[in-house]
PDB file of C-alpha atoms and ligand atoms in Angstrom:
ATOM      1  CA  UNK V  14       0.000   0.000   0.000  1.00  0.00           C
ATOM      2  CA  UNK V  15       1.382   3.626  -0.796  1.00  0.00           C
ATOM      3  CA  UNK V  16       1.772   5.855   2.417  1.00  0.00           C
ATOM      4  CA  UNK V  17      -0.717   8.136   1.209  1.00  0.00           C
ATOM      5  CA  UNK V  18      -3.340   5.742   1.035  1.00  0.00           C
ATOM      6  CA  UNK V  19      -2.529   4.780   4.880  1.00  0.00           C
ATOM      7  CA  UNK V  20      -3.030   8.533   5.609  1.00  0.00           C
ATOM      8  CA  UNK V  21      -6.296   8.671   3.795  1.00  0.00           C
ATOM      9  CA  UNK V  22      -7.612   5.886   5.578  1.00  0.00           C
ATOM     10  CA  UNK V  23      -5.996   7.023   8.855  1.00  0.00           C
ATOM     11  CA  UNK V  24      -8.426   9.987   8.421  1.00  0.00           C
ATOM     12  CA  UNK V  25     -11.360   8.451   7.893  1.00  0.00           C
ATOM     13  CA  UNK V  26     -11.408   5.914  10.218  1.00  0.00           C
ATOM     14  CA  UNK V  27     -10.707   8.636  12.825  1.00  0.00           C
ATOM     15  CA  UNK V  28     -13.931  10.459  11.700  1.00  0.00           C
ATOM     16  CA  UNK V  29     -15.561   7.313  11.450  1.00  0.00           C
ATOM     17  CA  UNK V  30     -15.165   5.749  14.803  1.00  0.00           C
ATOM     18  CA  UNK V  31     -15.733   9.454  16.543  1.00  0.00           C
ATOM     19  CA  UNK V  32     -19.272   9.490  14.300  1.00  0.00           C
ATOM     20  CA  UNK V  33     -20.289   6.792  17.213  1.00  0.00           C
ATOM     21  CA  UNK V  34     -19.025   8.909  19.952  1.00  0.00           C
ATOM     22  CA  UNK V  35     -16.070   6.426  20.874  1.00  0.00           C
ATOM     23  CA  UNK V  36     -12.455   8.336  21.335  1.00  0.00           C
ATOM     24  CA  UNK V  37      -9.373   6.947  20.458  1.00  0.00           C
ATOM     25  CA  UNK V  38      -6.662   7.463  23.279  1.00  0.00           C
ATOM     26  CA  UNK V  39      -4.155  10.597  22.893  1.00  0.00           C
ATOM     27  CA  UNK V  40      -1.265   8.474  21.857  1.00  0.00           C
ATOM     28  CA  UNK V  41      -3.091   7.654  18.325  1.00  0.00           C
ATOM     29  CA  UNK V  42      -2.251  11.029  17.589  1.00  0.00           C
ATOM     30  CA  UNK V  43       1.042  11.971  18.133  1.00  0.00           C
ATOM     31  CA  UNK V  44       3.579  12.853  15.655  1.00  0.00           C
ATOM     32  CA  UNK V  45       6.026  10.702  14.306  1.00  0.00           C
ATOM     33  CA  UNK V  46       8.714  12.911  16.161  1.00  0.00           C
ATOM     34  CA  UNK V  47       6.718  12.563  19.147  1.00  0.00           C
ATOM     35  CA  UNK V  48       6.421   9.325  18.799  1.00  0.00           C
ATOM     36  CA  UNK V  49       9.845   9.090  18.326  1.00  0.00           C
ATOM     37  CA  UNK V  50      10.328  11.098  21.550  1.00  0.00           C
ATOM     38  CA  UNK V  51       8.298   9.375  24.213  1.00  0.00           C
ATOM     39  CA  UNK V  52       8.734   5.568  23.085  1.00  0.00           C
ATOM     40  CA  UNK V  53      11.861   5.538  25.185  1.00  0.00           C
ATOM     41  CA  UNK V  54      11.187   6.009  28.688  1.00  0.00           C
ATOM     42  CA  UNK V  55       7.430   7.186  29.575  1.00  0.00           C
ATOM     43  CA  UNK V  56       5.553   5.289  26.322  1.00  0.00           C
ATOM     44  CA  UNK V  57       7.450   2.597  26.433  1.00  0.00           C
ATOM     45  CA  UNK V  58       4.687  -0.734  26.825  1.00  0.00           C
ATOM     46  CA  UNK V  59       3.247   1.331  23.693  1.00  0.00           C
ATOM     47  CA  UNK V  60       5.592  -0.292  21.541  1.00  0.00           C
ATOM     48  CA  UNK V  61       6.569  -3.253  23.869  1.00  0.00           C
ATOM     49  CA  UNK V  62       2.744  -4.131  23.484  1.00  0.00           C
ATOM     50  CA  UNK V  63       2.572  -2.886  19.908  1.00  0.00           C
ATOM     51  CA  UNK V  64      -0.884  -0.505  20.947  1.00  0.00           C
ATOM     52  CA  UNK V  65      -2.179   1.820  18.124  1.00  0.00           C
ATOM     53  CA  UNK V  66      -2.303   2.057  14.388  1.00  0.00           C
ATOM     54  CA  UNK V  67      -2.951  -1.384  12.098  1.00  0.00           C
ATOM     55  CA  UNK V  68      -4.036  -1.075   8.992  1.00  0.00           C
ATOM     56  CA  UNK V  69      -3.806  -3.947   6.583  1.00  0.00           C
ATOM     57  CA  UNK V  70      -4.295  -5.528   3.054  1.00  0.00           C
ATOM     58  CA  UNK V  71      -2.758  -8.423   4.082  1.00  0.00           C
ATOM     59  CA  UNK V  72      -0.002  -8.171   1.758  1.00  0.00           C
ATOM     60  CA  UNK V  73      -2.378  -8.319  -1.168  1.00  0.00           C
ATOM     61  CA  UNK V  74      -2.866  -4.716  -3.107  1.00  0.00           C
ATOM     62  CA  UNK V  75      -6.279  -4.893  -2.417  1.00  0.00           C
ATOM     63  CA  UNK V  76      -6.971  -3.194   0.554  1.00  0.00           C
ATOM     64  CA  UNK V  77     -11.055  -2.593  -0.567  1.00  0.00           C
ATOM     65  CA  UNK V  78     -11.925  -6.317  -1.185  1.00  0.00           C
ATOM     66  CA  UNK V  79      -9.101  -7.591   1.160  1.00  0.00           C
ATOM     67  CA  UNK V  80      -8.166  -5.548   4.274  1.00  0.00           C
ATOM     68  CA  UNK V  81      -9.371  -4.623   7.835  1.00  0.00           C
ATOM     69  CA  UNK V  82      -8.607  -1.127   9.896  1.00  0.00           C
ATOM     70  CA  UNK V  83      -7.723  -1.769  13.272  1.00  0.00           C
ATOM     71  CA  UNK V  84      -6.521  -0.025  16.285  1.00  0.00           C
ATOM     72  CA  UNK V  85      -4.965  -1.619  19.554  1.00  0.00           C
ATOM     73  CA  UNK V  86      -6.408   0.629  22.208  1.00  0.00           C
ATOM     74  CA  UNK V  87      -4.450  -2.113  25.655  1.00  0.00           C
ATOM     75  CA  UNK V  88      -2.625  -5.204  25.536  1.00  0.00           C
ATOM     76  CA  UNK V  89      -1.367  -7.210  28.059  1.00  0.00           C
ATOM     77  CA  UNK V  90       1.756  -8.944  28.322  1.00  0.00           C
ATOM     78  CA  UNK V  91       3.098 -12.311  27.442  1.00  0.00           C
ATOM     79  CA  UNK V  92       4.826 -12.664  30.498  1.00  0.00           C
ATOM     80  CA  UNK V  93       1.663 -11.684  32.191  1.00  0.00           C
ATOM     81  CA  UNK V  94      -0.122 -14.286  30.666  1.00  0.00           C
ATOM     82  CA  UNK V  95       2.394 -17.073  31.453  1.00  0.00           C
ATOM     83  CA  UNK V  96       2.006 -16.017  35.244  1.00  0.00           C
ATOM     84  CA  UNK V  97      -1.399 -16.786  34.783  1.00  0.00           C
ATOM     85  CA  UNK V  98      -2.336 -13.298  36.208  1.00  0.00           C
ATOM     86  CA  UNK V  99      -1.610  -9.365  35.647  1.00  0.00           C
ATOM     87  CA  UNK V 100      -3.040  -7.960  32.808  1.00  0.00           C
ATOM     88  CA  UNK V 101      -3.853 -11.075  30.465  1.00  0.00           C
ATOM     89  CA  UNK V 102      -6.595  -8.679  27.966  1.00  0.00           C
ATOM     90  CA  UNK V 103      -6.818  -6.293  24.945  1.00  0.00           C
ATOM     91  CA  UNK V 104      -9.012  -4.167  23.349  1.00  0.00           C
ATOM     92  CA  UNK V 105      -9.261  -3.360  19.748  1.00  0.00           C
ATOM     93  CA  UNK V 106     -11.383  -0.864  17.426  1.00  0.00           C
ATOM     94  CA  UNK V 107     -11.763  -2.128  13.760  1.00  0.00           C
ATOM     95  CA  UNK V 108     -13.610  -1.297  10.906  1.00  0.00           C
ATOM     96  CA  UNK V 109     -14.707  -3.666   8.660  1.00  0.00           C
ATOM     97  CA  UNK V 110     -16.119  -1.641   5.080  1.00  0.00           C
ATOM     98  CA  UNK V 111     -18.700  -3.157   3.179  1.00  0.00           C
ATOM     99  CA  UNK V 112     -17.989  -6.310   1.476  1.00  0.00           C
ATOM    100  CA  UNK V 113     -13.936  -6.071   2.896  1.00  0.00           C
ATOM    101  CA  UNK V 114     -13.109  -9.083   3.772  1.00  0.00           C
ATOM    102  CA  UNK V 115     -10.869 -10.226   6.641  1.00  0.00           C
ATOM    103  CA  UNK V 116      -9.669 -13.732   5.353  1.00  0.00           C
ATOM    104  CA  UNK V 117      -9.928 -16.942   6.797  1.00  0.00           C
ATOM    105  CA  UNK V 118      -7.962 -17.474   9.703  1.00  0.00           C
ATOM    106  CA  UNK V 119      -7.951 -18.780  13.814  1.00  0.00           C
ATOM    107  CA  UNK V 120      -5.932 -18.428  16.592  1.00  0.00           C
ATOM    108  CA  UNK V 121      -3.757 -20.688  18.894  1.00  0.00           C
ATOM    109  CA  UNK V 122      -3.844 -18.640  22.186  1.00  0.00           C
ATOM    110  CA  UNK V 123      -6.102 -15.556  21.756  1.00  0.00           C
ATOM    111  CA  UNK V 124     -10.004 -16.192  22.869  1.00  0.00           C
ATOM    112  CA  UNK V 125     -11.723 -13.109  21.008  1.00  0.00           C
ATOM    113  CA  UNK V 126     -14.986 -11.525  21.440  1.00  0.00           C
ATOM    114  CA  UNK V 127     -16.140  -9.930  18.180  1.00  0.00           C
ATOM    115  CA  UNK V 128     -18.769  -7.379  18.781  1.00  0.00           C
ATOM    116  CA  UNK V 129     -20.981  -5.128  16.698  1.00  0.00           C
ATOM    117  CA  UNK V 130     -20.520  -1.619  17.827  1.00  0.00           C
ATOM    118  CA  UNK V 131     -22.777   0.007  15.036  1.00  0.00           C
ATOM    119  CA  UNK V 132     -23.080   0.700  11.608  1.00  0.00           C
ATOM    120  CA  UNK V 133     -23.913  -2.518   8.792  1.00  0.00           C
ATOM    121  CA  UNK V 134     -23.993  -5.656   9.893  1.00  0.00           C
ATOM    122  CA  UNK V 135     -20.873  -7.991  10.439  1.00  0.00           C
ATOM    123  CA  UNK V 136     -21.058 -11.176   8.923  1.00  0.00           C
ATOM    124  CA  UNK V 137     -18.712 -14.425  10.169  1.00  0.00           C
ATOM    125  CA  UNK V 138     -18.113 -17.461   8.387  1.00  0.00           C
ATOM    126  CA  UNK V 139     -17.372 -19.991  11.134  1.00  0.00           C
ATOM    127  CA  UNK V 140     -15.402 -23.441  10.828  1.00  0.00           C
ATOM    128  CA  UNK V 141     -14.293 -26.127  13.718  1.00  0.00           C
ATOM    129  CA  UNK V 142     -10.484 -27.425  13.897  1.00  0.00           C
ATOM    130  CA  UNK V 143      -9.852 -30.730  13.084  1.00  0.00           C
ATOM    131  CA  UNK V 144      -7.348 -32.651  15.314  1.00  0.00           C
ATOM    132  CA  UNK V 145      -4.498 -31.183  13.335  1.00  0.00           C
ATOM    133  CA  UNK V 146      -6.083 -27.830  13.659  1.00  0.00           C
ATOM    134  CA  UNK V 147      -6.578 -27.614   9.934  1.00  0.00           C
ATOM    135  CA  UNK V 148     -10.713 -26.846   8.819  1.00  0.00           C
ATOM    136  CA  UNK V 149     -12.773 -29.095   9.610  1.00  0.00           C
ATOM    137  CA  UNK V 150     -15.438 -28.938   6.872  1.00  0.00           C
ATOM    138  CA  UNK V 151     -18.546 -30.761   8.470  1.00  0.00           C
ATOM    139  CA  UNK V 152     -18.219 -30.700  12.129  1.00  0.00           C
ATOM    140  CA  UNK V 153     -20.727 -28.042  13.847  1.00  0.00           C
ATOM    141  CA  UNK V 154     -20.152 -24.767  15.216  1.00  0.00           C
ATOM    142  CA  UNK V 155     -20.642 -23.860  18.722  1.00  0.00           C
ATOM    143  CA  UNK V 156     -20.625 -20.804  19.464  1.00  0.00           C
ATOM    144  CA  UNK V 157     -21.732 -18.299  22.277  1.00  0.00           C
ATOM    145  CA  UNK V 158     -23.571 -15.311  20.994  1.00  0.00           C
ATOM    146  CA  UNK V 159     -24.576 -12.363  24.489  1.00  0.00           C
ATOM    147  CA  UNK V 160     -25.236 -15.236  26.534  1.00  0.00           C
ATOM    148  CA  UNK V 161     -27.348 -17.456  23.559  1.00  0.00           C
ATOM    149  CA  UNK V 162     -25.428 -20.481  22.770  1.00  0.00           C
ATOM    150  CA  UNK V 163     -26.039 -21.251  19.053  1.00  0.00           C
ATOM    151  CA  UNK V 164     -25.479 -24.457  17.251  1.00  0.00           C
ATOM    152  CA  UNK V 165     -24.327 -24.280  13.354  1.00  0.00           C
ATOM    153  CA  UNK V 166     -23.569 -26.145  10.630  1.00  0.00           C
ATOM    154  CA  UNK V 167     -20.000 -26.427   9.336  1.00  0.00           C
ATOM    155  CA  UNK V 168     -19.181 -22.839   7.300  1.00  0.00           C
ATOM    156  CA  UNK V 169     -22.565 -21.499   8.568  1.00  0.00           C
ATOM    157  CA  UNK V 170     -22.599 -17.560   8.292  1.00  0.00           C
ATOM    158  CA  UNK V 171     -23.304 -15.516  12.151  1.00  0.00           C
ATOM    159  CA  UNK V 172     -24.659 -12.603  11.035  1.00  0.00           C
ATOM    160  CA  UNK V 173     -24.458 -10.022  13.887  1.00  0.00           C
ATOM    161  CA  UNK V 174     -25.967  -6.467  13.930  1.00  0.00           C
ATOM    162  CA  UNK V 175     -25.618  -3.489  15.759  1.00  0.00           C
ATOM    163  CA  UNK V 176     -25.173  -4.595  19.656  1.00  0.00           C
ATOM    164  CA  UNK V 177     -24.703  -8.249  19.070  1.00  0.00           C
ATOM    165  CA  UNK V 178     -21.767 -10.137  19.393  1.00  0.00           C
ATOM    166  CA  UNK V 179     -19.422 -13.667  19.440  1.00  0.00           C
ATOM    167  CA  UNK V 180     -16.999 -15.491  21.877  1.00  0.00           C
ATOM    168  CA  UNK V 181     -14.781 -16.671  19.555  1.00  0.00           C
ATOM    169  CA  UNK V 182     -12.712 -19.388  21.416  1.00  0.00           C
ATOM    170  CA  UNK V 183      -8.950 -20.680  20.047  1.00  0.00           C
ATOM    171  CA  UNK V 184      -9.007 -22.866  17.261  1.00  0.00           C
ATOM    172  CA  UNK V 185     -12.259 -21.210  16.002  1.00  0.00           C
ATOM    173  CA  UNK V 186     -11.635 -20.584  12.103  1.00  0.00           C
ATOM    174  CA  UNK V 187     -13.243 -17.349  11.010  1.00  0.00           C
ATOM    175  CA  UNK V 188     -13.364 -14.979   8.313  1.00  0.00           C
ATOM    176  CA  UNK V 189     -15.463 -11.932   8.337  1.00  0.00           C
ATOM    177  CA  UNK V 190     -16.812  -8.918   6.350  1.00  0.00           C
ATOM    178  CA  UNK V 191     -19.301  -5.827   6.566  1.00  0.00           C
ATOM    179  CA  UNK V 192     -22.242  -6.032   5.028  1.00  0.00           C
ATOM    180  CA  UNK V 193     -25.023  -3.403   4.053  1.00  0.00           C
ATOM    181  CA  UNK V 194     -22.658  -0.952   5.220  1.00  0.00           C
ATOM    182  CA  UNK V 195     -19.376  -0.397   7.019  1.00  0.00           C
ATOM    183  CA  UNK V 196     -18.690  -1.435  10.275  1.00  0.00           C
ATOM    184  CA  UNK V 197     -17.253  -0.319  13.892  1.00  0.00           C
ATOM    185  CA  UNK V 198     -16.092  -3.410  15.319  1.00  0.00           C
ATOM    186  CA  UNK V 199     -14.979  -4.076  18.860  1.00  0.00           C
ATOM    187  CA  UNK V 200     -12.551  -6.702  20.010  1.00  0.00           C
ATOM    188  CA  UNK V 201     -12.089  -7.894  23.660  1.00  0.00           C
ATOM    189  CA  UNK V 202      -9.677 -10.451  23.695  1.00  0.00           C
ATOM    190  CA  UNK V 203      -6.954 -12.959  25.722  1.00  0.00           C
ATOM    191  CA  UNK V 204      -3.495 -10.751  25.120  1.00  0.00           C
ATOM    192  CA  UNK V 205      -2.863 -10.283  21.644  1.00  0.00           C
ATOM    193  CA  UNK V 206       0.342 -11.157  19.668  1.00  0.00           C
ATOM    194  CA  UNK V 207      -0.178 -10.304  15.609  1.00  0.00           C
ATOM    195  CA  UNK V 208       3.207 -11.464  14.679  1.00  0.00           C
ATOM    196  CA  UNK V 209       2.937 -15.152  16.103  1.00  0.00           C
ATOM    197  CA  UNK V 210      -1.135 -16.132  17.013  1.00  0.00           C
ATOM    198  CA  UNK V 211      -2.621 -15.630  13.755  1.00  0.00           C
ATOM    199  CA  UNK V 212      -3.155 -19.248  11.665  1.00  0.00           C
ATOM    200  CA  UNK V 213      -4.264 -17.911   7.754  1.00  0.00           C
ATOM    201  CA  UNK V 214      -5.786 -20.947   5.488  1.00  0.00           C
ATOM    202  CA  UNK V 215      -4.427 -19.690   2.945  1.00  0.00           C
ATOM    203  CA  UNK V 216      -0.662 -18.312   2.278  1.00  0.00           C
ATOM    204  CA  UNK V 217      -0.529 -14.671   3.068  1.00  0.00           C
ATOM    205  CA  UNK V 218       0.607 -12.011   5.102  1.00  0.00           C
ATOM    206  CA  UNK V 219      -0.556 -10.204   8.181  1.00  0.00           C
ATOM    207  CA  UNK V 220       1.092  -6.832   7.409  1.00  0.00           C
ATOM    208  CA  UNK V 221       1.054  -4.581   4.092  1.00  0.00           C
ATOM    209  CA  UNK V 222       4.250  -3.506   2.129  1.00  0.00           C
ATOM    210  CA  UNK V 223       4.714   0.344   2.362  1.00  0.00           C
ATOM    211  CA  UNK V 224       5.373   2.429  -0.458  1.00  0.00           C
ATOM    212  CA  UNK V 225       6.463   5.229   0.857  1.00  0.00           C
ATOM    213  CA  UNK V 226       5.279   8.507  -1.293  1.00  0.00           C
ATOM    214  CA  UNK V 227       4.936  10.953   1.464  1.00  0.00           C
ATOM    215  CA  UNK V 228       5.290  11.507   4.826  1.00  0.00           C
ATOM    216  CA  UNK V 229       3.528   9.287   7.542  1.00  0.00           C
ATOM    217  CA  UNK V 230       0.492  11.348   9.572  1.00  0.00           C
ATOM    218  CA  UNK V 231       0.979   8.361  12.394  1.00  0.00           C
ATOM    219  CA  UNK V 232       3.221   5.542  12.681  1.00  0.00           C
ATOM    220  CA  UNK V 233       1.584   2.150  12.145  1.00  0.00           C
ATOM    221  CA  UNK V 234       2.410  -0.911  14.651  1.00  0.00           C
ATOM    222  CA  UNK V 235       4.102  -2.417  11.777  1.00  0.00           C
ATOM    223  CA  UNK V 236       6.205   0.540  11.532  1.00  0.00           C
ATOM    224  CA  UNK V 237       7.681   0.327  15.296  1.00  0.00           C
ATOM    225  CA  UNK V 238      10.468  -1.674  14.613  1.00  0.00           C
ATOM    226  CA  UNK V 239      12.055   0.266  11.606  1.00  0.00           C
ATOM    227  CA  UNK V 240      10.994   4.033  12.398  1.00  0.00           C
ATOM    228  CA  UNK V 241      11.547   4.089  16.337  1.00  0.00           C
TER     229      UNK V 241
HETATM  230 FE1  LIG L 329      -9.400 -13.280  14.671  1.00  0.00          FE
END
Protein backbone atom coordinates (compact mmCIF):
# COMPACT_ATOMS: atom_id res chain seq x y z
CA UNK A 1 0.00 0.00 0.00
CA UNK A 2 1.38 3.63 -0.80
CA UNK A 3 1.77 5.85 2.42
CA UNK A 4 -0.72 8.14 1.21
CA UNK A 5 -3.34 5.74 1.04
CA UNK A 6 -2.53 4.78 4.88
CA UNK A 7 -3.03 8.53 5.61
CA UNK A 8 -6.30 8.67 3.79
CA UNK A 9 -7.61 5.89 5.58
CA UNK A 10 -6.00 7.02 8.86
CA UNK A 11 -8.43 9.99 8.42
CA UNK A 12 -11.36 8.45 7.89
CA UNK A 13 -11.41 5.91 10.22
CA UNK A 14 -10.71 8.64 12.82
CA UNK A 15 -13.93 10.46 11.70
CA UNK A 16 -15.56 7.31 11.45
CA UNK A 17 -15.16 5.75 14.80
CA UNK A 18 -15.73 9.45 16.54
CA UNK A 19 -19.27 9.49 14.30
CA UNK A 20 -20.29 6.79 17.21
CA UNK A 21 -19.02 8.91 19.95
CA UNK A 22 -16.07 6.43 20.87
CA UNK A 23 -12.46 8.34 21.33
CA UNK A 24 -9.37 6.95 20.46
CA UNK A 25 -6.66 7.46 23.28
CA UNK A 26 -4.15 10.60 22.89
CA UNK A 27 -1.26 8.47 21.86
CA UNK A 28 -3.09 7.65 18.32
CA UNK A 29 -2.25 11.03 17.59
CA UNK A 30 1.04 11.97 18.13
CA UNK A 31 3.58 12.85 15.65
CA UNK A 32 6.03 10.70 14.31
CA UNK A 33 8.71 12.91 16.16
CA UNK A 34 6.72 12.56 19.15
CA UNK A 35 6.42 9.33 18.80
CA UNK A 36 9.84 9.09 18.33
CA UNK A 37 10.33 11.10 21.55
CA UNK A 38 8.30 9.38 24.21
CA UNK A 39 8.73 5.57 23.08
CA UNK A 40 11.86 5.54 25.18
CA UNK A 41 11.19 6.01 28.69
CA UNK A 42 7.43 7.19 29.58
CA UNK A 43 5.55 5.29 26.32
CA UNK A 44 7.45 2.60 26.43
CA UNK A 45 4.69 -0.73 26.83
CA UNK A 46 3.25 1.33 23.69
CA UNK A 47 5.59 -0.29 21.54
CA UNK A 48 6.57 -3.25 23.87
CA UNK A 49 2.74 -4.13 23.48
CA UNK A 50 2.57 -2.89 19.91
CA UNK A 51 -0.88 -0.50 20.95
CA UNK A 52 -2.18 1.82 18.12
CA UNK A 53 -2.30 2.06 14.39
CA UNK A 54 -2.95 -1.38 12.10
CA UNK A 55 -4.04 -1.08 8.99
CA UNK A 56 -3.81 -3.95 6.58
CA UNK A 57 -4.29 -5.53 3.05
CA UNK A 58 -2.76 -8.42 4.08
CA UNK A 59 0.00 -8.17 1.76
CA UNK A 60 -2.38 -8.32 -1.17
CA UNK A 61 -2.87 -4.72 -3.11
CA UNK A 62 -6.28 -4.89 -2.42
CA UNK A 63 -6.97 -3.19 0.55
CA UNK A 64 -11.06 -2.59 -0.57
CA UNK A 65 -11.92 -6.32 -1.19
CA UNK A 66 -9.10 -7.59 1.16
CA UNK A 67 -8.17 -5.55 4.27
CA UNK A 68 -9.37 -4.62 7.83
CA UNK A 69 -8.61 -1.13 9.90
CA UNK A 70 -7.72 -1.77 13.27
CA UNK A 71 -6.52 -0.03 16.29
CA UNK A 72 -4.96 -1.62 19.55
CA UNK A 73 -6.41 0.63 22.21
CA UNK A 74 -4.45 -2.11 25.66
CA UNK A 75 -2.63 -5.20 25.54
CA UNK A 76 -1.37 -7.21 28.06
CA UNK A 77 1.76 -8.94 28.32
CA UNK A 78 3.10 -12.31 27.44
CA UNK A 79 4.83 -12.66 30.50
CA UNK A 80 1.66 -11.68 32.19
CA UNK A 81 -0.12 -14.29 30.67
CA UNK A 82 2.39 -17.07 31.45
CA UNK A 83 2.01 -16.02 35.24
CA UNK A 84 -1.40 -16.79 34.78
CA UNK A 85 -2.34 -13.30 36.21
CA UNK A 86 -1.61 -9.37 35.65
CA UNK A 87 -3.04 -7.96 32.81
CA UNK A 88 -3.85 -11.08 30.47
CA UNK A 89 -6.59 -8.68 27.97
CA UNK A 90 -6.82 -6.29 24.95
CA UNK A 91 -9.01 -4.17 23.35
CA UNK A 92 -9.26 -3.36 19.75
CA UNK A 93 -11.38 -0.86 17.43
CA UNK A 94 -11.76 -2.13 13.76
CA UNK A 95 -13.61 -1.30 10.91
CA UNK A 96 -14.71 -3.67 8.66
CA UNK A 97 -16.12 -1.64 5.08
CA UNK A 98 -18.70 -3.16 3.18
CA UNK A 99 -17.99 -6.31 1.48
CA UNK A 100 -13.94 -6.07 2.90
CA UNK A 101 -13.11 -9.08 3.77
CA UNK A 102 -10.87 -10.23 6.64
CA UNK A 103 -9.67 -13.73 5.35
CA UNK A 104 -9.93 -16.94 6.80
CA UNK A 105 -7.96 -17.47 9.70
CA UNK A 106 -7.95 -18.78 13.81
CA UNK A 107 -5.93 -18.43 16.59
CA UNK A 108 -3.76 -20.69 18.89
CA UNK A 109 -3.84 -18.64 22.19
CA UNK A 110 -6.10 -15.56 21.76
CA UNK A 111 -10.00 -16.19 22.87
CA UNK A 112 -11.72 -13.11 21.01
CA UNK A 113 -14.99 -11.53 21.44
CA UNK A 114 -16.14 -9.93 18.18
CA UNK A 115 -18.77 -7.38 18.78
CA UNK A 116 -20.98 -5.13 16.70
CA UNK A 117 -20.52 -1.62 17.83
CA UNK A 118 -22.78 0.01 15.04
CA UNK A 119 -23.08 0.70 11.61
CA UNK A 120 -23.91 -2.52 8.79
CA UNK A 121 -23.99 -5.66 9.89
CA UNK A 122 -20.87 -7.99 10.44
CA UNK A 123 -21.06 -11.18 8.92
CA UNK A 124 -18.71 -14.43 10.17
CA UNK A 125 -18.11 -17.46 8.39
CA UNK A 126 -17.37 -19.99 11.13
CA UNK A 127 -15.40 -23.44 10.83
CA UNK A 128 -14.29 -26.13 13.72
CA UNK A 129 -10.48 -27.43 13.90
CA UNK A 130 -9.85 -30.73 13.08
CA UNK A 131 -7.35 -32.65 15.31
CA UNK A 132 -4.50 -31.18 13.33
CA UNK A 133 -6.08 -27.83 13.66
CA UNK A 134 -6.58 -27.61 9.93
CA UNK A 135 -10.71 -26.85 8.82
CA UNK A 136 -12.77 -29.10 9.61
CA UNK A 137 -15.44 -28.94 6.87
CA UNK A 138 -18.55 -30.76 8.47
CA UNK A 139 -18.22 -30.70 12.13
CA UNK A 140 -20.73 -28.04 13.85
CA UNK A 141 -20.15 -24.77 15.22
CA UNK A 142 -20.64 -23.86 18.72
CA UNK A 143 -20.62 -20.80 19.46
CA UNK A 144 -21.73 -18.30 22.28
CA UNK A 145 -23.57 -15.31 20.99
CA UNK A 146 -24.58 -12.36 24.49
CA UNK A 147 -25.24 -15.24 26.53
CA UNK A 148 -27.35 -17.46 23.56
CA UNK A 149 -25.43 -20.48 22.77
CA UNK A 150 -26.04 -21.25 19.05
CA UNK A 151 -25.48 -24.46 17.25
CA UNK A 152 -24.33 -24.28 13.35
CA UNK A 153 -23.57 -26.14 10.63
CA UNK A 154 -20.00 -26.43 9.34
CA UNK A 155 -19.18 -22.84 7.30
CA UNK A 156 -22.56 -21.50 8.57
CA UNK A 157 -22.60 -17.56 8.29
CA UNK A 158 -23.30 -15.52 12.15
CA UNK A 159 -24.66 -12.60 11.03
CA UNK A 160 -24.46 -10.02 13.89
CA UNK A 161 -25.97 -6.47 13.93
CA UNK A 162 -25.62 -3.49 15.76
CA UNK A 163 -25.17 -4.60 19.66
CA UNK A 164 -24.70 -8.25 19.07
CA UNK A 165 -21.77 -10.14 19.39
CA UNK A 166 -19.42 -13.67 19.44
CA UNK A 167 -17.00 -15.49 21.88
CA UNK A 168 -14.78 -16.67 19.55
CA UNK A 169 -12.71 -19.39 21.42
CA UNK A 170 -8.95 -20.68 20.05
CA UNK A 171 -9.01 -22.87 17.26
CA UNK A 172 -12.26 -21.21 16.00
CA UNK A 173 -11.64 -20.58 12.10
CA UNK A 174 -13.24 -17.35 11.01
CA UNK A 175 -13.36 -14.98 8.31
CA UNK A 176 -15.46 -11.93 8.34
CA UNK A 177 -16.81 -8.92 6.35
CA UNK A 178 -19.30 -5.83 6.57
CA UNK A 179 -22.24 -6.03 5.03
CA UNK A 180 -25.02 -3.40 4.05
CA UNK A 181 -22.66 -0.95 5.22
CA UNK A 182 -19.38 -0.40 7.02
CA UNK A 183 -18.69 -1.43 10.27
CA UNK A 184 -17.25 -0.32 13.89
CA UNK A 185 -16.09 -3.41 15.32
CA UNK A 186 -14.98 -4.08 18.86
CA UNK A 187 -12.55 -6.70 20.01
CA UNK A 188 -12.09 -7.89 23.66
CA UNK A 189 -9.68 -10.45 23.69
CA UNK A 190 -6.95 -12.96 25.72
CA UNK A 191 -3.50 -10.75 25.12
CA UNK A 192 -2.86 -10.28 21.64
CA UNK A 193 0.34 -11.16 19.67
CA UNK A 194 -0.18 -10.30 15.61
CA UNK A 195 3.21 -11.46 14.68
CA UNK A 196 2.94 -15.15 16.10
CA UNK A 197 -1.14 -16.13 17.01
CA UNK A 198 -2.62 -15.63 13.75
CA UNK A 199 -3.15 -19.25 11.66
CA UNK A 200 -4.26 -17.91 7.75
CA UNK A 201 -5.79 -20.95 5.49
CA UNK A 202 -4.43 -19.69 2.94
CA UNK A 203 -0.66 -18.31 2.28
CA UNK A 204 -0.53 -14.67 3.07
CA UNK A 205 0.61 -12.01 5.10
CA UNK A 206 -0.56 -10.20 8.18
CA UNK A 207 1.09 -6.83 7.41
CA UNK A 208 1.05 -4.58 4.09
CA UNK A 209 4.25 -3.51 2.13
CA UNK A 210 4.71 0.34 2.36
CA UNK A 211 5.37 2.43 -0.46
CA UNK A 212 6.46 5.23 0.86
CA UNK A 213 5.28 8.51 -1.29
CA UNK A 214 4.94 10.95 1.46
CA UNK A 215 5.29 11.51 4.83
CA UNK A 216 3.53 9.29 7.54
CA UNK A 217 0.49 11.35 9.57
CA UNK A 218 0.98 8.36 12.39
CA UNK A 219 3.22 5.54 12.68
CA UNK A 220 1.58 2.15 12.15
CA UNK A 221 2.41 -0.91 14.65
CA UNK A 222 4.10 -2.42 11.78
CA UNK A 223 6.20 0.54 11.53
CA UNK A 224 7.68 0.33 15.30
CA UNK A 225 10.47 -1.67 14.61
CA UNK A 226 12.05 0.27 11.61
CA UNK A 227 10.99 4.03 12.40
CA UNK A 228 11.55 4.09 16.34
FE1 LIG B 1 -9.40 -13.28 14.67
Amino acid sequence: MERSQINEILEESDRFIRSFGYILPPFAYWSVEEMRARTGADAGDIRANRLGWDITDYGQGRFDDLGLFLFTVRNGSAADLAAGRGMLYAEKIMISRDKQLSPMHRHNIKAEDIINRGGGSLVLELFTSAEDGSIDPSAEVVVATDGVVRRMQAGALLKLDPGESVTLMPGLWHAFWGEGGDVLIGEVSTVNDDLTDNVFRDPIGRFSTIIEDEKPRHLLVSDYDTWL
